[in-house]
Structures are given as structure tokens and as C-alpha cells.
Short mmCIF file of C-alpha atoms and ligand atoms in Angstrom, two decimals:
data_model
loop_
_atom_site.label_atom_id
_atom_site.label_comp_id
_atom_site.label_asym_id
_atom_site.label_seq_id
_atom_site.Cartn_x
_atom_site.Cartn_y
_atom_site.Cartn_z
CA MET A 14 28.74 1.82 -4.90
CA SER A 15 28.94 3.88 -7.88
CA ASP A 16 26.30 6.86 -8.52
CA ILE A 17 22.98 6.16 -9.00
CA LYS A 18 21.66 6.78 -12.64
CA ILE A 19 18.59 5.12 -12.66
CA PRO A 20 16.73 5.86 -9.29
CA LEU A 21 13.98 3.41 -8.39
CA SER A 22 11.60 5.59 -7.89
CA GLU A 23 11.39 9.24 -7.97
CA PRO A 24 8.39 11.58 -8.27
CA CYS A 25 7.37 13.05 -11.52
CA ILE A 26 6.17 16.78 -10.74
CA GLY A 27 5.47 18.62 -14.38
CA GLY A 28 1.73 19.83 -14.32
CA ASN A 29 0.35 22.77 -12.06
CA GLU A 30 2.38 22.03 -9.00
CA TRP A 31 3.99 25.54 -8.78
CA ARG A 32 1.04 27.59 -9.91
CA TYR A 33 -1.26 25.87 -7.28
CA ILE A 34 1.20 26.01 -4.25
CA LYS A 35 2.08 29.96 -5.63
CA ASP A 36 -1.88 30.05 -5.31
CA CYS A 37 -1.46 29.07 -1.46
CA LEU A 38 1.21 31.28 -0.96
CA ASP A 39 -0.26 34.77 -2.21
CA SER A 40 -3.21 34.17 -0.40
CA GLY A 41 -1.63 33.08 3.07
CA TRP A 42 -3.58 29.85 3.23
CA VAL A 43 -0.56 27.80 4.05
CA SER A 44 -1.92 25.93 6.96
CA SER A 45 -4.90 22.77 7.37
CA VAL A 46 -7.49 25.34 6.27
CA GLY A 47 -8.63 26.13 2.91
CA LYS A 48 -10.04 25.44 -0.56
CA TYR A 49 -6.69 22.69 -1.72
CA VAL A 50 -7.75 20.67 1.03
CA ASP A 51 -11.35 20.15 0.31
CA LYS A 52 -10.60 20.41 -3.00
CA PHE A 53 -8.37 17.21 -2.75
CA GLU A 54 -10.58 15.65 -0.81
CA ASP A 55 -13.99 16.06 -3.22
CA GLN A 56 -11.56 15.27 -6.32
CA LEU A 57 -10.15 11.94 -4.46
CA ALA A 58 -13.85 10.91 -3.33
CA ALA A 59 -15.02 11.27 -6.93
CA TYR A 60 -11.90 9.34 -8.30
CA VAL A 61 -11.82 6.40 -6.02
CA GLY A 62 -15.83 6.48 -6.20
CA THR A 63 -16.42 6.95 -2.46
CA LYS A 64 -19.02 9.24 -1.12
CA TYR A 65 -16.40 10.52 1.67
CA ALA A 66 -12.57 11.45 1.99
CA VAL A 67 -10.40 12.79 5.07
CA ALA A 68 -7.43 14.59 4.43
CA CYS A 69 -4.40 13.06 6.60
CA VAL A 70 -0.60 14.21 7.36
CA ASN A 71 0.57 10.72 5.89
CA GLY A 72 -0.99 7.35 5.01
CA THR A 73 0.33 5.96 8.43
CA ALA A 74 -2.15 8.59 10.00
CA ALA A 75 -4.56 7.72 7.94
CA LEU A 76 -4.38 4.00 8.68
CA HIS A 77 -4.44 4.98 12.69
CA ILE A 78 -7.39 7.01 12.61
CA SER A 79 -9.05 4.15 10.71
CA LEU A 80 -8.49 1.53 13.82
CA LEU A 81 -9.57 3.69 15.85
CA ILE A 82 -12.75 4.81 14.21
CA SER A 83 -13.23 0.89 13.69
CA GLY A 84 -13.37 0.52 17.77
CA VAL A 85 -10.31 -1.69 17.34
CA GLY A 86 -8.19 -1.47 20.63
CA LEU A 87 -6.71 -2.55 23.59
CA HIS A 88 -5.85 -6.11 23.37
CA ASP A 89 -8.07 -6.99 20.09
CA GLU A 90 -6.53 -8.98 17.08
CA VAL A 91 -5.68 -7.36 13.67
CA LEU A 92 -5.18 -9.83 10.39
CA VAL A 93 -2.27 -8.45 8.73
CA PRO A 94 -0.11 -9.58 5.79
CA THR A 95 3.35 -10.38 6.88
CA LEU A 96 4.99 -9.28 3.80
CA THR A 97 4.00 -5.40 3.56
CA PHE A 98 5.91 -2.31 4.58
CA ILE A 99 5.49 -2.40 8.47
CA ALA A 100 3.31 0.76 9.08
CA PRO A 101 -0.16 -1.15 8.79
CA VAL A 102 1.31 -3.01 11.59
CA ASN A 103 2.67 -0.59 13.73
CA THR A 104 -0.58 1.16 13.69
CA ILE A 105 -2.08 -2.10 15.11
CA LYS A 106 -0.23 -1.62 18.24
CA TYR A 107 -0.49 2.05 18.59
CA VAL A 108 -4.22 1.26 19.26
CA GLY A 109 -3.01 -1.04 21.88
CA ALA A 110 -4.21 -4.12 19.65
CA GLU A 111 -1.84 -7.33 18.40
CA PRO A 112 -0.99 -8.07 14.52
CA VAL A 113 -1.45 -11.78 13.65
CA PHE A 114 0.79 -12.22 10.67
CA MET A 115 -0.66 -14.00 7.15
CA ASP A 116 0.99 -15.43 4.43
CA CYS A 117 1.16 -14.01 0.92
CA ASP A 118 -0.05 -15.17 -2.49
CA ASP A 119 1.48 -15.57 -5.95
CA TYR A 120 1.02 -11.71 -6.31
CA LEU A 121 2.75 -10.85 -3.11
CA ASN A 122 -0.81 -10.13 -1.75
CA ILE A 123 -2.06 -11.48 1.51
CA ASP A 124 -3.26 -14.93 1.48
CA VAL A 125 -6.90 -14.89 1.59
CA GLY A 126 -7.44 -19.10 1.15
CA LYS A 127 -5.25 -19.22 3.98
CA VAL A 128 -6.69 -16.19 6.31
CA GLU A 129 -10.15 -18.61 5.66
CA GLN A 130 -7.85 -21.82 6.68
CA PHE A 131 -6.71 -19.53 10.02
CA ILE A 132 -10.25 -18.24 10.65
CA LYS A 133 -12.00 -21.75 10.43
CA ASN A 134 -8.98 -23.68 12.27
CA GLU A 135 -7.50 -21.21 14.79
CA CYS A 136 -10.80 -19.91 16.02
CA VAL A 137 -14.45 -19.92 17.17
CA PHE A 138 -17.58 -17.38 16.26
CA LYS A 139 -19.45 -17.04 19.64
CA LYS A 140 -22.32 -14.42 20.10
CA GLY A 141 -21.02 -12.64 16.91
CA GLN A 142 -17.45 -12.28 17.72
CA LEU A 143 -14.52 -13.90 16.13
CA ILE A 144 -12.20 -15.26 19.12
CA ASN A 145 -8.71 -16.23 18.30
CA LYS A 146 -8.48 -19.98 20.30
CA ARG A 147 -4.72 -19.49 21.16
CA SER A 148 -4.73 -16.02 22.26
CA LYS A 149 -8.42 -15.97 23.41
CA ARG A 150 -8.73 -12.47 21.93
CA SER A 151 -11.08 -11.12 19.87
CA VAL A 152 -10.19 -10.70 16.22
CA LYS A 153 -11.93 -7.46 15.21
CA ALA A 154 -10.43 -6.60 11.48
CA ILE A 155 -7.85 -7.42 8.25
CA ILE A 156 -5.76 -4.74 6.76
CA PRO A 157 -5.60 -6.33 3.42
CA VAL A 158 -2.50 -4.36 1.38
CA HIS A 159 -2.77 -3.95 -1.90
CA ILE A 160 0.94 -4.65 -2.61
CA PHE A 161 2.70 -2.50 -5.15
CA GLY A 162 -0.15 -1.76 -6.81
CA SER A 163 -1.89 -4.82 -7.27
CA PRO A 164 -4.88 -5.78 -6.16
CA VAL A 165 -6.00 -8.44 -3.13
CA ASP A 166 -8.71 -10.77 -4.34
CA MET A 167 -11.04 -8.71 -2.64
CA ASN A 168 -14.72 -10.96 -3.53
CA ALA A 169 -13.34 -13.77 -1.34
CA LEU A 170 -12.39 -11.95 1.23
CA ILE A 171 -15.07 -9.51 1.84
CA GLY A 172 -17.71 -12.55 1.72
CA LEU A 173 -15.13 -13.82 4.95
CA ALA A 174 -15.47 -10.39 7.00
CA LYS A 175 -19.37 -10.11 6.43
CA LYS A 176 -19.73 -13.80 8.08
CA TYR A 177 -17.12 -13.57 10.74
CA ASN A 178 -18.08 -9.92 11.91
CA LEU A 179 -14.54 -8.20 10.69
CA THR A 180 -13.76 -5.32 9.62
CA ILE A 181 -11.84 -4.47 6.56
CA ILE A 182 -9.58 -1.66 6.14
CA GLU A 183 -7.73 -1.46 2.83
CA ASP A 184 -4.42 -0.18 2.90
CA ALA A 185 -4.23 1.26 -0.95
CA THR A 186 -1.30 3.37 -0.08
CA GLU A 187 0.39 1.54 -3.08
CA SER A 188 -2.56 0.99 -5.33
CA LEU A 189 -4.52 4.55 -5.97
CA GLY A 190 -5.85 3.84 -9.61
CA SER A 191 -5.73 0.18 -9.68
CA PHE A 192 -9.46 -1.59 -10.17
CA PHE A 193 -10.95 -4.61 -10.32
CA VAL A 194 -12.32 -6.34 -13.59
CA ASN A 195 -14.81 -8.70 -12.53
CA GLY A 196 -16.50 -10.29 -9.99
CA LYS A 197 -19.01 -8.36 -7.29
CA PHE A 198 -16.53 -5.13 -7.28
CA LYS A 199 -16.45 -5.10 -11.09
CA ASN A 200 -15.23 -1.43 -12.03
CA LYS A 201 -15.00 -0.47 -8.42
CA MET A 202 -11.09 1.07 -7.26
CA THR A 203 -9.15 -0.38 -4.49
CA GLY A 204 -9.62 1.56 -1.29
CA ALA A 205 -13.47 1.72 -2.31
CA VAL A 206 -14.43 -2.05 -1.31
CA GLY A 207 -13.38 -2.34 2.60
CA GLN A 208 -15.29 -0.01 5.29
CA ILE A 209 -12.59 1.78 5.08
CA GLY A 210 -9.62 2.79 2.66
CA CYS A 211 -6.13 4.39 3.08
CA PHE A 212 -3.91 6.36 0.34
CA SER A 213 -0.74 7.43 1.02
CA PHE A 214 1.05 10.63 -1.34
CA ASN A 215 4.56 9.96 0.35
CA GLY A 216 7.68 10.95 -2.09
CA ASN A 217 7.98 7.59 -3.76
CA LYS A 218 4.26 6.64 -4.26
CA ILE A 219 2.28 7.06 -7.72
CA ILE A 220 1.26 10.62 -6.46
CA THR A 221 2.94 12.40 -3.79
CA THR A 222 2.21 15.68 -2.14
CA GLY A 223 5.66 14.82 -0.61
CA GLY A 224 4.11 13.63 2.30
CA GLY A 225 0.68 12.93 3.00
CA GLY A 226 -2.37 10.42 3.04
CA MET A 227 -6.48 10.39 2.52
CA LEU A 228 -8.82 7.87 3.82
CA VAL A 229 -11.76 7.44 2.30
CA THR A 230 -15.08 5.70 3.13
CA ASN A 231 -18.82 5.58 2.36
CA ASP A 232 -20.14 5.59 6.04
CA PRO A 233 -20.97 9.14 7.11
CA GLN A 234 -20.52 8.24 10.78
CA LEU A 235 -17.01 7.01 10.02
CA ALA A 236 -16.01 10.11 8.06
CA LYS A 237 -17.26 12.30 10.49
CA LYS A 238 -15.32 10.71 13.47
CA ALA A 239 -12.23 10.84 11.40
CA ARG A 240 -12.91 14.23 10.56
CA TYR A 241 -12.99 14.78 14.40
CA LEU A 242 -10.08 13.24 15.44
CA THR A 243 -7.78 14.51 12.96
CA THR A 244 -8.65 18.08 13.74
CA GLN A 245 -7.94 17.52 17.81
CA ALA A 246 -11.43 16.36 18.47
CA LYS A 247 -12.78 19.97 18.73
CA ASP A 248 -16.17 19.95 20.41
CA SER A 249 -16.26 23.59 20.73
CA ALA A 250 -13.67 25.38 18.62
CA ILE A 251 -14.05 29.04 20.55
CA LYS A 252 -14.27 27.48 23.93
CA TYR A 253 -11.54 24.86 23.61
CA ILE A 254 -13.92 21.48 24.40
CA HIS A 255 -12.23 18.41 23.57
CA ASN A 256 -14.49 15.31 24.53
CA GLU A 257 -11.89 13.11 23.04
CA ILE A 258 -8.59 12.13 22.65
CA GLY A 259 -7.63 13.86 19.50
CA TYR A 260 -4.85 14.04 17.01
CA ASN A 261 -3.23 16.74 14.84
CA TYR A 262 -3.25 14.74 11.79
CA ARG A 263 -4.80 17.12 9.33
CA LEU A 264 -2.90 17.85 5.37
CA THR A 265 -2.13 21.40 5.11
CA ASN A 266 -3.03 23.14 2.16
CA VAL A 267 0.28 23.42 0.85
CA GLN A 268 0.54 20.18 0.39
CA ALA A 269 -3.26 19.34 -0.94
CA ALA A 270 -2.53 22.02 -3.79
CA MET A 271 0.32 19.73 -5.21
CA GLY A 272 -1.73 16.91 -4.57
CA VAL A 273 -4.56 18.28 -7.08
CA ALA A 274 -2.34 19.32 -9.61
CA GLN A 275 -0.88 15.22 -8.98
CA LEU A 276 -4.11 14.04 -9.46
CA GLU A 277 -4.92 16.08 -12.46
CA ARG A 278 -1.78 13.81 -14.23
CA LEU A 279 -2.70 10.21 -12.13
CA SER A 280 -4.49 8.49 -15.38
CA ALA A 281 -1.55 9.93 -18.08
CA TYR A 282 1.25 7.88 -15.14
CA ILE A 283 -0.85 5.02 -14.77
CA LYS A 284 -0.84 4.43 -18.79
CA ILE A 285 3.17 4.81 -18.62
CA LYS A 286 3.55 2.62 -15.56
CA ARG A 287 1.58 -0.18 -17.68
CA LYS A 288 3.43 0.84 -20.75
CA ASN A 289 6.70 0.34 -19.11
CA PHE A 290 5.67 -2.89 -17.45
CA LYS A 291 4.77 -4.67 -20.83
CA LEU A 292 8.15 -3.12 -21.89
CA TYR A 293 10.11 -4.95 -19.20
CA GLU A 294 8.17 -8.07 -19.51
CA GLN A 295 8.82 -8.42 -23.48
CA MET A 296 12.29 -8.13 -22.97
CA LEU A 297 13.15 -9.99 -19.26
CA GLY A 298 10.66 -12.62 -20.79
CA GLU A 299 13.38 -13.50 -23.04
CA ILE A 300 16.14 -14.70 -20.36
CA ASP A 301 16.19 -17.99 -18.40
CA GLY A 302 14.94 -17.98 -14.84
CA LEU A 303 13.51 -14.60 -14.91
CA GLN A 304 9.40 -13.56 -14.84
CA MET A 305 7.92 -10.54 -13.97
CA ILE A 306 4.77 -10.77 -11.67
CA ASN A 307 1.81 -9.98 -13.44
CA GLU A 308 -1.69 -8.60 -12.59
CA PRO A 309 -4.32 -11.13 -11.07
CA ASP A 310 -6.90 -12.08 -13.96
CA TYR A 311 -9.77 -10.27 -12.02
CA ALA A 312 -7.69 -6.70 -11.79
CA SER A 313 -6.14 -3.94 -13.54
CA SER A 314 -3.01 -2.62 -11.67
CA ASN A 315 -1.61 1.01 -11.19
CA PHE A 316 1.79 -0.91 -11.51
CA TRP A 317 3.30 1.30 -8.84
CA PHE A 318 6.31 -0.91 -8.92
CA TYR A 319 7.95 -3.78 -11.13
CA SER A 320 8.95 -6.82 -9.23
CA LEU A 321 10.92 -9.42 -10.92
CA ILE A 322 11.17 -13.19 -9.53
CA ILE A 323 14.21 -14.93 -10.01
CA ASP A 324 15.17 -18.62 -10.07
CA ALA A 325 18.77 -18.72 -8.98
CA LYS A 326 19.34 -21.95 -10.44
CA ILE A 327 18.58 -20.97 -13.88
CA TYR A 328 19.14 -17.34 -14.23
CA GLY A 329 22.99 -17.42 -12.06
CA LYS A 330 22.42 -15.06 -9.38
CA THR A 331 20.22 -14.59 -6.16
CA ASN A 332 17.57 -11.30 -6.50
CA PHE A 333 20.41 -10.00 -4.14
CA GLU A 334 23.58 -10.86 -5.87
CA LEU A 335 21.99 -8.92 -8.99
CA MET A 336 20.67 -5.57 -6.77
CA LYS A 337 24.33 -5.60 -6.15
CA ALA A 338 25.51 -5.94 -9.58
CA LEU A 339 22.85 -3.12 -10.89
CA ASN A 340 24.08 -0.89 -7.88
CA ASN A 341 27.75 -1.17 -9.77
CA HIS A 342 25.62 -0.09 -12.76
CA GLY A 343 24.31 2.97 -11.29
CA ILE A 344 20.62 0.84 -11.13
CA GLN A 345 19.10 1.65 -8.13
CA ALA A 346 17.11 -2.03 -7.39
CA ARG A 347 15.13 -3.06 -4.16
CA PRO A 348 13.95 -6.54 -2.50
CA LEU A 349 11.01 -7.10 -0.39
CA TRP A 350 10.56 -5.69 3.01
CA TYR A 351 12.15 -7.92 5.48
CA LEU A 352 8.90 -10.12 6.61
CA ASN A 353 7.26 -8.29 9.78
CA HIS A 354 6.78 -11.72 11.83
CA LYS A 355 10.46 -11.78 12.38
CA GLN A 356 11.18 -7.92 13.17
CA LYS A 357 12.30 -7.46 16.71
CA PRO A 358 9.02 -5.76 18.06
CA TYR A 359 7.12 -8.64 16.17
CA LYS A 360 8.91 -11.82 16.96
CA LYS A 361 6.54 -12.80 19.72
CA ASN A 362 3.22 -12.38 17.78
CA GLN A 363 1.55 -14.90 16.26
CA SER A 364 1.99 -16.20 12.59
CA TYR A 365 -0.08 -18.62 10.18
CA LYS A 366 2.10 -20.44 8.00
CA ILE A 367 4.09 -18.14 6.40
CA GLU A 368 5.80 -20.31 3.56
CA LYS A 369 5.49 -17.87 0.31
CA ALA A 370 6.58 -15.03 1.92
CA GLU A 371 9.90 -16.30 2.83
CA LYS A 372 10.41 -17.86 -0.84
CA TYR A 373 9.59 -14.50 -2.38
CA TYR A 374 11.77 -12.69 -0.41
CA ASN A 375 14.49 -14.76 -1.44
CA GLN A 376 13.30 -14.20 -5.38
CA VAL A 377 11.90 -11.23 -5.72
CA LEU A 378 13.71 -7.46 -6.94
CA ASN A 379 11.97 -4.40 -7.49
CA LEU A 380 13.28 -2.64 -10.80
CA PRO A 381 13.54 1.11 -11.39
CA CYS A 382 9.80 2.02 -12.37
CA SER A 383 9.82 6.22 -12.09
CA ILE A 384 7.55 7.78 -14.19
CA ASN A 385 10.29 9.55 -16.19
CA LEU A 386 12.09 6.35 -17.32
CA SER A 387 12.65 6.27 -21.32
CA GLU A 388 12.28 3.09 -23.13
CA LYS A 389 16.26 3.48 -23.08
CA ASP A 390 16.18 3.53 -19.76
CA ILE A 391 14.67 0.34 -19.81
CA LYS A 392 16.69 -0.93 -22.02
CA ARG A 393 19.99 -0.05 -20.04
CA VAL A 394 18.62 -1.96 -16.95
CA VAL A 395 17.55 -4.96 -19.28
CA GLY A 396 20.54 -4.85 -20.70
CA VAL A 397 22.76 -5.07 -17.22
CA ILE A 398 19.95 -7.97 -16.28
CA GLN A 399 21.17 -10.14 -19.40
CA LYS A 400 24.75 -9.50 -19.19
CA TYR A 401 24.70 -11.89 -15.66
CA ALA A 402 22.29 -14.60 -16.91
CA LYS A 403 24.31 -17.78 -16.78
CA LYS A 404 23.01 -18.99 -20.16
CA GLN A 405 23.89 -16.29 -23.33
C1 LIG B 503 3.36 4.43 1.94
C2 LIG B 503 3.04 2.96 2.87
C3 LIG B 503 2.85 3.76 4.09
C4 LIG B 503 2.85 4.45 4.85
O1 LIG B 503 2.01 5.79 4.10
P1 LIG B 503 2.98 7.32 4.65
O2 LIG B 503 2.03 8.48 3.81
O3 LIG B 503 4.25 6.91 4.49
O4 LIG B 503 2.67 7.25 6.27
C5 LIG B 503 1.50 2.22 4.59
N1 LIG B 503 1.79 1.37 3.97
C6 LIG B 503 1.93 0.83 2.81
C7 LIG B 503 2.04 -0.52 2.35
C8 LIG B 503 2.90 1.82 2.06
O5 LIG B 503 3.51 1.61 1.07
#
């Protein structure tokens, strides 16, 4: 493989990051107490439109804490898409619960219609509890993941959750800045619709703090509990009294300083992401057998990632073959995640009618999507894709 000249996704650091981090270093406030942690929480809550935000060391920690404070525990079940980065699935096991894997829709998001089918056909609702008939376990929560920034159909999902007493923990780690344009949640941001929402500021996300995460909610009790558990569950900081098992999950001031600077640029980043999506869509739309996955009609996506669907019979190459060809030209592209219901730790867990996820796994390729991508870069990527098309 030749050197990568156009990476899949690299961070864009061009604002006040140096200045704010220097401020932390100059002031000595480098650890998990400091004005930037508070500022980052306040500003993120304001941006997302929730009352509270609790900064965490990463998105995975935010998801873990979300399950704990929702009361999901030993032998409970949580519905989760098979098509997702594995982190939310692992957090279900961290609390001793079991994932039940769901299929995806044409936006690669959890198929809400099938979730409804699963609940109606495979579960019984007794005394306010949803019981899985096969496992006899209690289904407590759903973790919808807004895949690649594209919002899940929350209108339908929230209705189900209310009816069957399920907690919704939104994995909005990839969708900061995405929002709904119609329906009950018109103008609401992803992450602000369920009981709890989780964000990640890992290096490849739309904004980054190197590593970092945030839990958001409108519920003061949940926020308080999250803050308590992420800071070692201190009941008396002076006497070191701990009445629960806590975690060292709080974000540091240095990382939060970077987050504050990145957040200042977020709106500009989303504009660029959306503009570049349109460019790809226009140019690739002219090649037979290729189609970019657009946003659903009920939402506006941050277009964190750009997903191309390849019909190999028409185009002439599969997603995996095109990935190799692009790599040989110094262009990094990636397939979807290997489906979680087939991963070694989860093979024995229940999955429900997985069909589309299998299909898209063999058809989708993610294309370079960095904020720094130039029009010339995009033309180069498209040029290589064009070169390998069967019909010229
Ligand atoms: C990135 C990501 C996470 C985890 O975030 P980290 O900050 O890396 O722990 C969780 N879920 C999804 C879907 C992600 O893409």
C-alpha cells in the first residue's frame, strides 16, 4: 500500500485551541477541576438544548454511566443495532446486561419498524415491564445510534419507548449538530430527545478533544447521579466517604479547553461537511451503480461520514475491491463495521431478522470526509472511482 495522501478523517485544529490550552497550563488548572470543564458543559448543553451536560473521559464512559443511572443491570436486556461501532454494545455488558441485536434501515440506522415487530411478536408487556418471551429477561432500554450523523427516526421510537416503559439512551457520538426538521421533535438536536444523550470527542469525530465525551439530559436527578458516579462517588470529599462504587470518568480541564475552542467552529464545520457531501453526490451520481446515502426527509444531518452504496453488478467492483483500489492511489476509505451479532463475544446473543445490515455491509464504502478536504481532493477521489467503473 502506498502512503496515504488523502486520509479518511483527520481533525481540524485551527481556532483557539492553543490559546485556551496555554491558559490551562499557565494557570496550573490541568486536571479535572477548572473553568473550561464547566464552560464546555454549559456551552454544549446550550448548543444541544438540554438542561444539563456532564463531561466524561470519552463517549464510551458516557454510555456506561447512562446505563448505570438508568437502572439497567444484571440480566436485563437492551435493544441495540448490530450495525454500529461496538462501544455501545460493550457498555451493555459492562453493567451485566445483554444486548439484543436489531437490523438497520436504508439510512443505516436501527430499523424502528422491526423494533416494533420485535416488541409485539417476541415480548409480552406485564405489570409495566417488557419481557422477552424467549429469554424471560426484562427489556429495559434501547440505544439508538445516529449512524454517521444521520438521525434515527425518533418520532416512532419514542412512542414505542413510552408505551412499553423503555429508557432511550441516544448514542449521538457521531451526530453532534444533527437535528430534526419535522414531526414532534422539529428543531430538536439529536441527543436531546431521549432521556439521555451521549457524545464523543474522539480524534475522528466532528469536533475533538483528543479523547472526551459528554452525557446530556433534562432530568436533574439523572444529571446529579451522573456527576456523582463520574467523580468517584464522593459523599464527603474531606472524610473520603463513598456510599456507592464510583468511577474516575471526568474530563480534564486541558481537554475541555480544546473542546471549547472546537465548539466555536462546529457550525462552520457542519457547513463544510454538508457542502462536500453535495459535491460527492453530484459527481458520483453520474457513475452507474453508485449512490451516496443522503439524509432522511425528517432530519438535517451533520454528514460526519460520507457513505457510498455500490451495486457491484453495475459498477464492476465491490466495496472491498474499490477500497483496495483507492488505497493504492493513496486514498483512505473504509467499509462498515463488522456486524456486532457476528463478533466473537456476541455470537450467542439474540438477533432479530438481520437482513439489510448484511446487505449494506457488503455494499457500503465510506469516503474521505475531513473538514480540510479541498475540492481538488474530492475530484481526485471521484476520478479514481470513475477510473474503475465498468461502463465509461
Ligand atoms: C466513537 C463512538 C463511540 C465511542 O466514543 P469514544 O469517545 O471513542 O469512547 C460510541 N459509539 C459510536 C457509534 C461511536 O462512533
